[in-house]
Amino acid sequence: LSTGPRQNNSIFYEIRTYEVKPSKMKEFLEMVNKYLHIRVAHSELVGFWYSELGAMNKVFHIWKYDNFAHRAAVRQALANDKDWQGKFIAVVLPMIEKQHNEVAYLVPWCQLGKPPKEGGMYEWVTFQMKPGGPALWGEAFQAAINAHINTGYTRLIGVFHTEYGLLNTVHVLWWNENPDQRAAGRHSAHEDARVVAAVRDSVRFLESQQNTLLIPLQCSPLK
């Protein structure tokens, strides 16, 4: 089905999720922090995180591309980059159990944000919506997101809607100062009649939801 409206440009984001062998997680993260600058020289990294709660031994990273030709050129350059292939890829591939990637666009009503300061924690929330795309559930979903923003307890970083991968998937990236501040804010939000009404309206279109607490790596632009 058509994914519906999106940003009025060709920019998209590749969301990559790796499942790392539990015994190799520490070593994998050390390798990323040490060598990711080689990869970043080829294209823009939005953020790189590892999971703390909601999923174990996973890393999430988001890359920005101008268009698909840009991505193809970057992938070709990476394949020919001897430092990247030799120092990083050859070493970390045996540490990875699974890889998954998606292509997603920012929804039209969202611009990529930044946290007010470094530190804190990120929350990656994946919504699987009913088929039909934003034409069906977009307004109700936007209202639910705005209701949470208006409580003031959390900061929206981005809302991504898949184009390749499992369709009708929406990923929402939030920032909070710490998990306790987030827990207190959500408790208050769930007692806010405006939030309750907005969520009740949007949940009609929801198939499933998964929340993951993420910690940014030292090399991540979003910290």
PDB file of C-alpha atoms in Angstrom:
ATOM      1  CA  LEU A   1       0.000   0.000   0.000  1.00  0.00           C
ATOM      2  CA  SER A   2       1.077   3.568  -0.543  1.00  0.00           C
ATOM      3  CA  THR A   3       2.915   5.036   2.412  1.00  0.00           C
ATOM      4  CA  GLY A   4       1.083   8.334   2.025  1.00  0.00           C
ATOM      5  CA  PRO A   5       2.411  11.871   2.592  1.00  0.00           C
ATOM      6  CA  ARG A   6       6.019  12.523   3.530  1.00  0.00           C
ATOM      7  CA  GLN A   7       8.563  15.320   3.567  1.00  0.00           C
ATOM      8  CA  ASN A   8       8.709  17.361   0.358  1.00  0.00           C
ATOM      9  CA  ASN A   9      12.259  16.325  -0.543  1.00  0.00           C
ATOM     10  CA  SER A  10      14.196  13.166  -1.379  1.00  0.00           C
ATOM     11  CA  ILE A  11      16.042  12.918   1.951  1.00  0.00           C
ATOM     12  CA  PHE A  12      15.560   9.612   3.721  1.00  0.00           C
ATOM     13  CA  TYR A  13      16.995   7.779   6.709  1.00  0.00           C
ATOM     14  CA  GLU A  14      18.361   4.260   6.858  1.00  0.00           C
ATOM     15  CA  ILE A  15      17.670   2.655  10.213  1.00  0.00           C
ATOM     16  CA  ARG A  16      20.011  -0.237  10.924  1.00  0.00           C
ATOM     17  CA  THR A  17      19.530  -2.651  13.809  1.00  0.00           C
ATOM     18  CA  TYR A  18      22.155  -5.237  14.733  1.00  0.00           C
ATOM     19  CA  GLU A  19      21.815  -8.065  17.215  1.00  0.00           C
ATOM     20  CA  VAL A  20      25.234  -8.694  18.750  1.00  0.00           C
ATOM     21  CA  LYS A  21      26.439 -11.869  20.423  1.00  0.00           C
ATOM     22  CA  PRO A  22      26.089 -11.285  24.198  1.00  0.00           C
ATOM     23  CA  SER A  23      29.704 -12.248  24.889  1.00  0.00           C
ATOM     24  CA  LYS A  24      30.920  -9.771  22.247  1.00  0.00           C
ATOM     25  CA  MET A  25      28.814  -6.710  23.066  1.00  0.00           C
ATOM     26  CA  LYS A  26      31.492  -4.847  25.036  1.00  0.00           C
ATOM     27  CA  GLU A  27      34.120  -5.504  22.369  1.00  0.00           C
ATOM     28  CA  PHE A  28      31.717  -4.505  19.584  1.00  0.00           C
ATOM     29  CA  LEU A  29      30.918  -1.153  21.197  1.00  0.00           C
ATOM     30  CA  GLU A  30      34.615  -0.469  21.745  1.00  0.00           C
ATOM     31  CA  MET A  31      35.274  -1.126  18.060  1.00  0.00           C
ATOM     32  CA  VAL A  32      32.465   1.213  17.026  1.00  0.00           C
ATOM     33  CA  ASN A  33      33.750   4.032  19.198  1.00  0.00           C
ATOM     34  CA  LYS A  34      37.274   3.519  17.885  1.00  0.00           C
ATOM     35  CA  TYR A  35      36.629   3.212  14.156  1.00  0.00           C
ATOM     36  CA  LEU A  36      33.255   4.750  13.313  1.00  0.00           C
ATOM     37  CA  HIS A  37      34.955   7.982  12.231  1.00  0.00           C
ATOM     38  CA  ILE A  38      36.061   6.108   9.090  1.00  0.00           C
ATOM     39  CA  ARG A  39      32.428   5.367   8.227  1.00  0.00           C
ATOM     40  CA  VAL A  40      31.205   8.871   9.105  1.00  0.00           C
ATOM     41  CA  ALA A  41      33.633  10.340   6.586  1.00  0.00           C
ATOM     42  CA  HIS A  42      31.407   8.872   3.852  1.00  0.00           C
ATOM     43  CA  SER A  43      27.926  10.027   4.967  1.00  0.00           C
ATOM     44  CA  GLU A  44      26.051  11.640   7.824  1.00  0.00           C
ATOM     45  CA  LEU A  45      25.352   9.684  10.994  1.00  0.00           C
ATOM     46  CA  VAL A  46      22.297  10.826  12.964  1.00  0.00           C
ATOM     47  CA  GLY A  47      22.873   8.681  16.026  1.00  0.00           C
ATOM     48  CA  PHE A  48      24.235   5.399  17.368  1.00  0.00           C
ATOM     49  CA  TRP A  49      22.819   3.719  20.470  1.00  0.00           C
ATOM     50  CA  TYR A  50      22.781   0.408  22.319  1.00  0.00           C
ATOM     51  CA  SER A  51      19.738  -1.044  24.043  1.00  0.00           C
ATOM     52  CA  GLU A  52      19.415  -1.030  27.827  1.00  0.00           C
ATOM     53  CA  LEU A  53      15.781  -2.011  28.421  1.00  0.00           C
ATOM     54  CA  GLY A  54      13.124  -3.501  26.168  1.00  0.00           C
ATOM     55  CA  ALA A  55      15.668  -5.378  24.051  1.00  0.00           C
ATOM     56  CA  MET A  56      19.027  -6.917  24.865  1.00  0.00           C
ATOM     57  CA  ASN A  57      22.312  -6.894  22.958  1.00  0.00           C
ATOM     58  CA  LYS A  58      21.022  -4.668  20.165  1.00  0.00           C
ATOM     59  CA  VAL A  59      22.480  -1.560  18.584  1.00  0.00           C
ATOM     60  CA  PHE A  60      20.532   1.017  16.583  1.00  0.00           C
ATOM     61  CA  HIS A  61      22.055   3.496  14.154  1.00  0.00           C
ATOM     62  CA  ILE A  62      20.479   5.976  11.749  1.00  0.00           C
ATOM     63  CA  TRP A  63      22.119   7.316   8.581  1.00  0.00           C
ATOM     64  CA  LYS A  64      20.917  10.248   6.486  1.00  0.00           C
ATOM     65  CA  TYR A  65      20.983  10.216   2.661  1.00  0.00           C
ATOM     66  CA  ASP A  66      20.077  12.855   0.087  1.00  0.00           C
ATOM     67  CA  ASN A  67      18.530  10.243  -2.218  1.00  0.00           C
ATOM     68  CA  PHE A  68      19.000   6.632  -3.323  1.00  0.00           C
ATOM     69  CA  ALA A  69      21.798   7.520  -5.749  1.00  0.00           C
ATOM     70  CA  HIS A  70      23.664   9.074  -2.825  1.00  0.00           C
ATOM     71  CA  ARG A  71      23.282   5.892  -0.787  1.00  0.00           C
ATOM     72  CA  ALA A  72      24.454   3.716  -3.689  1.00  0.00           C
ATOM     73  CA  ALA A  73      27.572   5.868  -4.129  1.00  0.00           C
ATOM     74  CA  VAL A  74      28.325   5.700  -0.407  1.00  0.00           C
ATOM     75  CA  ARG A  75      27.906   1.917  -0.316  1.00  0.00           C
ATOM     76  CA  GLN A  76      30.299   1.584  -3.264  1.00  0.00           C
ATOM     77  CA  ALA A  77      32.852   3.838  -1.598  1.00  0.00           C
ATOM     78  CA  LEU A  78      32.620   1.827   1.623  1.00  0.00           C
ATOM     79  CA  ALA A  79      33.191  -1.420  -0.251  1.00  0.00           C
ATOM     80  CA  ASN A  80      36.413   0.089  -1.624  1.00  0.00           C
ATOM     81  CA  ASP A  81      37.560   1.633   1.667  1.00  0.00           C
ATOM     82  CA  LYS A  82      40.368  -0.668   2.815  1.00  0.00           C
ATOM     83  CA  ASP A  83      40.560   0.861   6.288  1.00  0.00           C
ATOM     84  CA  TRP A  84      36.831   0.390   6.887  1.00  0.00           C
ATOM     85  CA  GLN A  85      36.782  -3.143   5.507  1.00  0.00           C
ATOM     86  CA  GLY A  86      39.994  -4.277   7.160  1.00  0.00           C
ATOM     87  CA  LYS A  87      40.006  -2.529  10.512  1.00  0.00           C
ATOM     88  CA  PHE A  88      36.281  -2.676  11.280  1.00  0.00           C
ATOM     89  CA  ILE A  89      34.090  -4.891   9.082  1.00  0.00           C
ATOM     90  CA  ALA A  90      36.388  -7.926   9.056  1.00  0.00           C
ATOM     91  CA  VAL A  91      36.678  -7.792  12.847  1.00  0.00           C
ATOM     92  CA  VAL A  92      33.071  -7.118  13.883  1.00  0.00           C
ATOM     93  CA  LEU A  93      31.142  -9.279  11.415  1.00  0.00           C
ATOM     94  CA  PRO A  94      31.733 -12.449  13.464  1.00  0.00           C
ATOM     95  CA  MET A  95      30.308 -10.614  16.500  1.00  0.00           C
ATOM     96  CA  ILE A  96      26.945  -9.912  14.832  1.00  0.00           C
ATOM     97  CA  GLU A  97      24.124 -12.458  14.883  1.00  0.00           C
ATOM     98  CA  LYS A  98      21.526 -10.578  12.840  1.00  0.00           C
ATOM     99  CA  GLN A  99      21.268  -7.397  10.780  1.00  0.00           C
ATOM    100  CA  HIS A 100      18.124  -5.540   9.807  1.00  0.00           C
ATOM    101  CA  ASN A 101      17.703  -2.312   7.874  1.00  0.00           C
ATOM    102  CA  GLU A 102      14.782  -0.074   6.970  1.00  0.00           C
ATOM    103  CA  VAL A 103      14.381   3.007   4.828  1.00  0.00           C
ATOM    104  CA  ALA A 104      12.195   5.640   6.445  1.00  0.00           C
ATOM    105  CA  TYR A 105      11.139   9.241   5.932  1.00  0.00           C
ATOM    106  CA  LEU A 106      10.407  11.851   8.535  1.00  0.00           C
ATOM    107  CA  VAL A 107       6.679  12.442   8.639  1.00  0.00           C
ATOM    108  CA  PRO A 108       5.696  15.800   7.053  1.00  0.00           C
ATOM    109  CA  TRP A 109       4.850  17.456  10.374  1.00  0.00           C
ATOM    110  CA  CYS A 110       8.168  16.604  12.061  1.00  0.00           C
ATOM    111  CA  GLN A 111      11.667  18.012  11.724  1.00  0.00           C
ATOM    112  CA  LEU A 112      14.639  16.148  13.181  1.00  0.00           C
ATOM    113  CA  GLY A 113      15.313  17.585  16.622  1.00  0.00           C
ATOM    114  CA  LYS A 114      18.107  17.608  19.177  1.00  0.00           C
ATOM    115  CA  PRO A 115      18.085  17.220  22.960  1.00  0.00           C
ATOM    116  CA  PRO A 116      18.500  20.386  25.048  1.00  0.00           C
ATOM    117  CA  LYS A 117      21.779  19.034  26.451  1.00  0.00           C
ATOM    118  CA  GLU A 118      24.091  16.053  26.241  1.00  0.00           C
ATOM    119  CA  GLY A 119      23.449  13.088  28.464  1.00  0.00           C
ATOM    120  CA  GLY A 120      20.109  11.607  29.305  1.00  0.00           C
ATOM    121  CA  MET A 121      18.420   8.644  27.685  1.00  0.00           C
ATOM    122  CA  TYR A 122      16.585   8.004  24.465  1.00  0.00           C
ATOM    123  CA  GLU A 123      13.447   5.981  23.955  1.00  0.00           C
ATOM    124  CA  TRP A 124      12.806   4.217  20.662  1.00  0.00           C
ATOM    125  CA  VAL A 125       9.118   3.414  20.279  1.00  0.00           C
ATOM    126  CA  THR A 126       7.987   1.286  17.348  1.00  0.00           C
ATOM    127  CA  PHE A 127       4.312   1.359  16.393  1.00  0.00           C
ATOM    128  CA  GLN A 128       2.905  -1.139  13.929  1.00  0.00           C
ATOM    129  CA  MET A 129      -0.153   0.561  12.488  1.00  0.00           C
ATOM    130  CA  LYS A 130      -3.043  -0.895  10.524  1.00  0.00           C
ATOM    131  CA  PRO A 131      -2.603  -1.013   6.711  1.00  0.00           C
ATOM    132  CA  GLY A 132      -3.602   2.141   4.903  1.00  0.00           C
ATOM    133  CA  GLY A 133      -0.804   4.533   5.757  1.00  0.00           C
ATOM    134  CA  PRO A 134      -1.055   8.085   7.110  1.00  0.00           C
ATOM    135  CA  ALA A 135      -4.140   8.731   4.976  1.00  0.00           C
ATOM    136  CA  LEU A 136      -5.934   6.431   7.396  1.00  0.00           C
ATOM    137  CA  TRP A 137      -4.289   7.045  10.771  1.00  0.00           C
ATOM    138  CA  GLY A 138      -1.964  10.033  10.295  1.00  0.00           C
ATOM    139  CA  GLU A 139      -4.085  12.732  11.955  1.00  0.00           C
ATOM    140  CA  ALA A 140      -4.957  10.622  14.980  1.00  0.00           C
ATOM    141  CA  PHE A 141      -1.332   9.543  15.418  1.00  0.00           C
ATOM    142  CA  GLN A 142      -0.079  13.122  15.156  1.00  0.00           C
ATOM    143  CA  ALA A 143      -2.608  14.236  17.769  1.00  0.00           C
ATOM    144  CA  ALA A 144      -1.403  11.536  20.169  1.00  0.00           C
ATOM    145  CA  ILE A 145       2.243  12.549  19.703  1.00  0.00           C
ATOM    146  CA  ASN A 146       1.414  16.230  20.210  1.00  0.00           C
ATOM    147  CA  ALA A 147      -0.561  15.430  23.354  1.00  0.00           C
ATOM    148  CA  HIS A 148       2.557  13.880  24.892  1.00  0.00           C
ATOM    149  CA  ILE A 149       4.755  16.762  23.727  1.00  0.00           C
ATOM    150  CA  ASN A 150       2.380  19.284  25.291  1.00  0.00           C
ATOM    151  CA  THR A 151       2.793  17.723  28.729  1.00  0.00           C
ATOM    152  CA  GLY A 152       6.390  18.986  28.665  1.00  0.00           C
ATOM    153  CA  TYR A 153       7.975  15.942  30.285  1.00  0.00           C
ATOM    154  CA  THR A 154       9.663  14.634  27.144  1.00  0.00           C
ATOM    155  CA  ARG A 155      11.433  15.945  24.037  1.00  0.00           C
ATOM    156  CA  LEU A 156      10.578  14.679  20.562  1.00  0.00           C
ATOM    157  CA  ILE A 157      13.605  13.974  18.360  1.00  0.00           C
ATOM    158  CA  GLY A 158      11.989  12.420  15.304  1.00  0.00           C
ATOM    159  CA  VAL A 159       9.079  10.466  13.837  1.00  0.00           C
ATOM    160  CA  PHE A 160      10.050   8.074  11.029  1.00  0.00           C
ATOM    161  CA  HIS A 161       7.650   6.239   8.700  1.00  0.00           C
ATOM    162  CA  THR A 162       8.931   3.190   6.823  1.00  0.00           C
ATOM    163  CA  GLU A 163       9.218   2.981   3.050  1.00  0.00           C
ATOM    164  CA  TYR A 164      11.249  -0.239   2.885  1.00  0.00           C
ATOM    165  CA  GLY A 165      10.965  -2.864   5.587  1.00  0.00           C
ATOM    166  CA  LEU A 166       7.724  -3.689   7.339  1.00  0.00           C
ATOM    167  CA  LEU A 167       5.257  -1.108   6.012  1.00  0.00           C
ATOM    168  CA  ASN A 168       2.922   0.945   8.199  1.00  0.00           C
ATOM    169  CA  THR A 169       5.636   1.004  10.849  1.00  0.00           C
ATOM    170  CA  VAL A 170       6.313   4.260  12.663  1.00  0.00           C
ATOM    171  CA  HIS A 171       9.385   4.772  14.839  1.00  0.00           C
ATOM    172  CA  VAL A 172       9.314   7.619  17.355  1.00  0.00           C
ATOM    173  CA  LEU A 173      12.525   8.766  19.027  1.00  0.00           C
ATOM    174  CA  TRP A 174      12.156  10.594  22.356  1.00  0.00           C
ATOM    175  CA  TRP A 175      14.693  12.118  24.752  1.00  0.00           C
ATOM    176  CA  ASN A 176      14.401  12.330  28.546  1.00  0.00           C
ATOM    177  CA  GLU A 177      16.865  13.391  31.210  1.00  0.00           C
ATOM    178  CA  ASN A 178      16.779   9.997  32.913  1.00  0.00           C
ATOM    179  CA  PRO A 179      14.497   6.951  33.238  1.00  0.00           C
ATOM    180  CA  ASP A 180      12.940   8.141  36.499  1.00  0.00           C
ATOM    181  CA  GLN A 181      12.019  11.529  35.012  1.00  0.00           C
ATOM    182  CA  ARG A 182      10.476   9.693  32.076  1.00  0.00           C
ATOM    183  CA  ALA A 183       8.528   7.338  34.370  1.00  0.00           C
ATOM    184  CA  ALA A 184       7.154  10.219  36.426  1.00  0.00           C
ATOM    185  CA  GLY A 185       6.211  12.137  33.290  1.00  0.00           C
ATOM    186  CA  ARG A 186       4.385   9.210  31.755  1.00  0.00           C
ATOM    187  CA  HIS A 187       2.494   8.608  34.998  1.00  0.00           C
ATOM    188  CA  SER A 188       1.272  12.209  34.955  1.00  0.00           C
ATOM    189  CA  ALA A 189       0.496  12.050  31.232  1.00  0.00           C
ATOM    190  CA  HIS A 190      -1.679   8.977  31.686  1.00  0.00           C
ATOM    191  CA  GLU A 191      -3.778  10.968  34.146  1.00  0.00           C
ATOM    192  CA  ASP A 192      -4.104  13.909  31.727  1.00  0.00           C
ATOM    193  CA  ALA A 193      -7.524  13.869  30.062  1.00  0.00           C
ATOM    194  CA  ARG A 194      -6.129  15.385  26.850  1.00  0.00           C
ATOM    195  CA  VAL A 195      -3.539  12.626  26.502  1.00  0.00           C
ATOM    196  CA  VAL A 196      -6.042   9.915  27.361  1.00  0.00           C
ATOM    197  CA  ALA A 197      -8.474  11.175  24.705  1.00  0.00           C
ATOM    198  CA  ALA A 198      -5.813  11.462  22.013  1.00  0.00           C
ATOM    199  CA  VAL A 199      -4.375   8.021  22.726  1.00  0.00           C
ATOM    200  CA  ARG A 200      -7.841   6.450  22.815  1.00  0.00           C
ATOM    201  CA  ASP A 201      -8.510   7.863  19.346  1.00  0.00           C
ATOM    202  CA  SER A 202      -5.196   6.735  17.819  1.00  0.00           C
ATOM    203  CA  VAL A 203      -5.093   3.269  19.376  1.00  0.00           C
ATOM    204  CA  ARG A 204      -7.944   2.250  17.072  1.00  0.00           C
ATOM    205  CA  PHE A 205      -5.344   2.017  14.306  1.00  0.00           C
ATOM    206  CA  LEU A 206      -2.619   0.296  16.343  1.00  0.00           C
ATOM    207  CA  GLU A 207      -1.554  -3.316  15.835  1.00  0.00           C
ATOM    208  CA  SER A 208       1.377  -3.452  18.278  1.00  0.00           C
ATOM    209  CA  GLN A 209       3.929  -1.309  20.104  1.00  0.00           C
ATOM    210  CA  GLN A 210       7.446  -1.883  21.440  1.00  0.00           C
ATOM    211  CA  ASN A 211       9.475   0.483  23.630  1.00  0.00           C
ATOM    212  CA  THR A 212      13.269   0.326  23.964  1.00  0.00           C
ATOM    213  CA  LEU A 213      15.472   2.434  26.225  1.00  0.00           C
ATOM    214  CA  LEU A 214      18.623   3.441  24.360  1.00  0.00           C
ATOM    215  CA  ILE A 215      21.997   4.715  25.544  1.00  0.00           C
ATOM    216  CA  PRO A 216      24.034   6.775  23.049  1.00  0.00           C
ATOM    217  CA  LEU A 217      27.606   5.790  22.279  1.00  0.00           C
ATOM    218  CA  GLN A 218      30.427   8.244  22.754  1.00  0.00           C
ATOM    219  CA  CYS A 219      30.752   8.564  18.965  1.00  0.00           C
ATOM    220  CA  SER A 220      27.047   9.333  18.444  1.00  0.00           C
ATOM    221  CA  PRO A 221      26.175  12.856  17.245  1.00  0.00           C
ATOM    222  CA  LEU A 222      22.991  12.619  19.320  1.00  0.00           C
ATOM    223  CA  LYS A 223      24.217  12.166  22.900  1.00  0.00           C
TER     224      LYS A 223
END
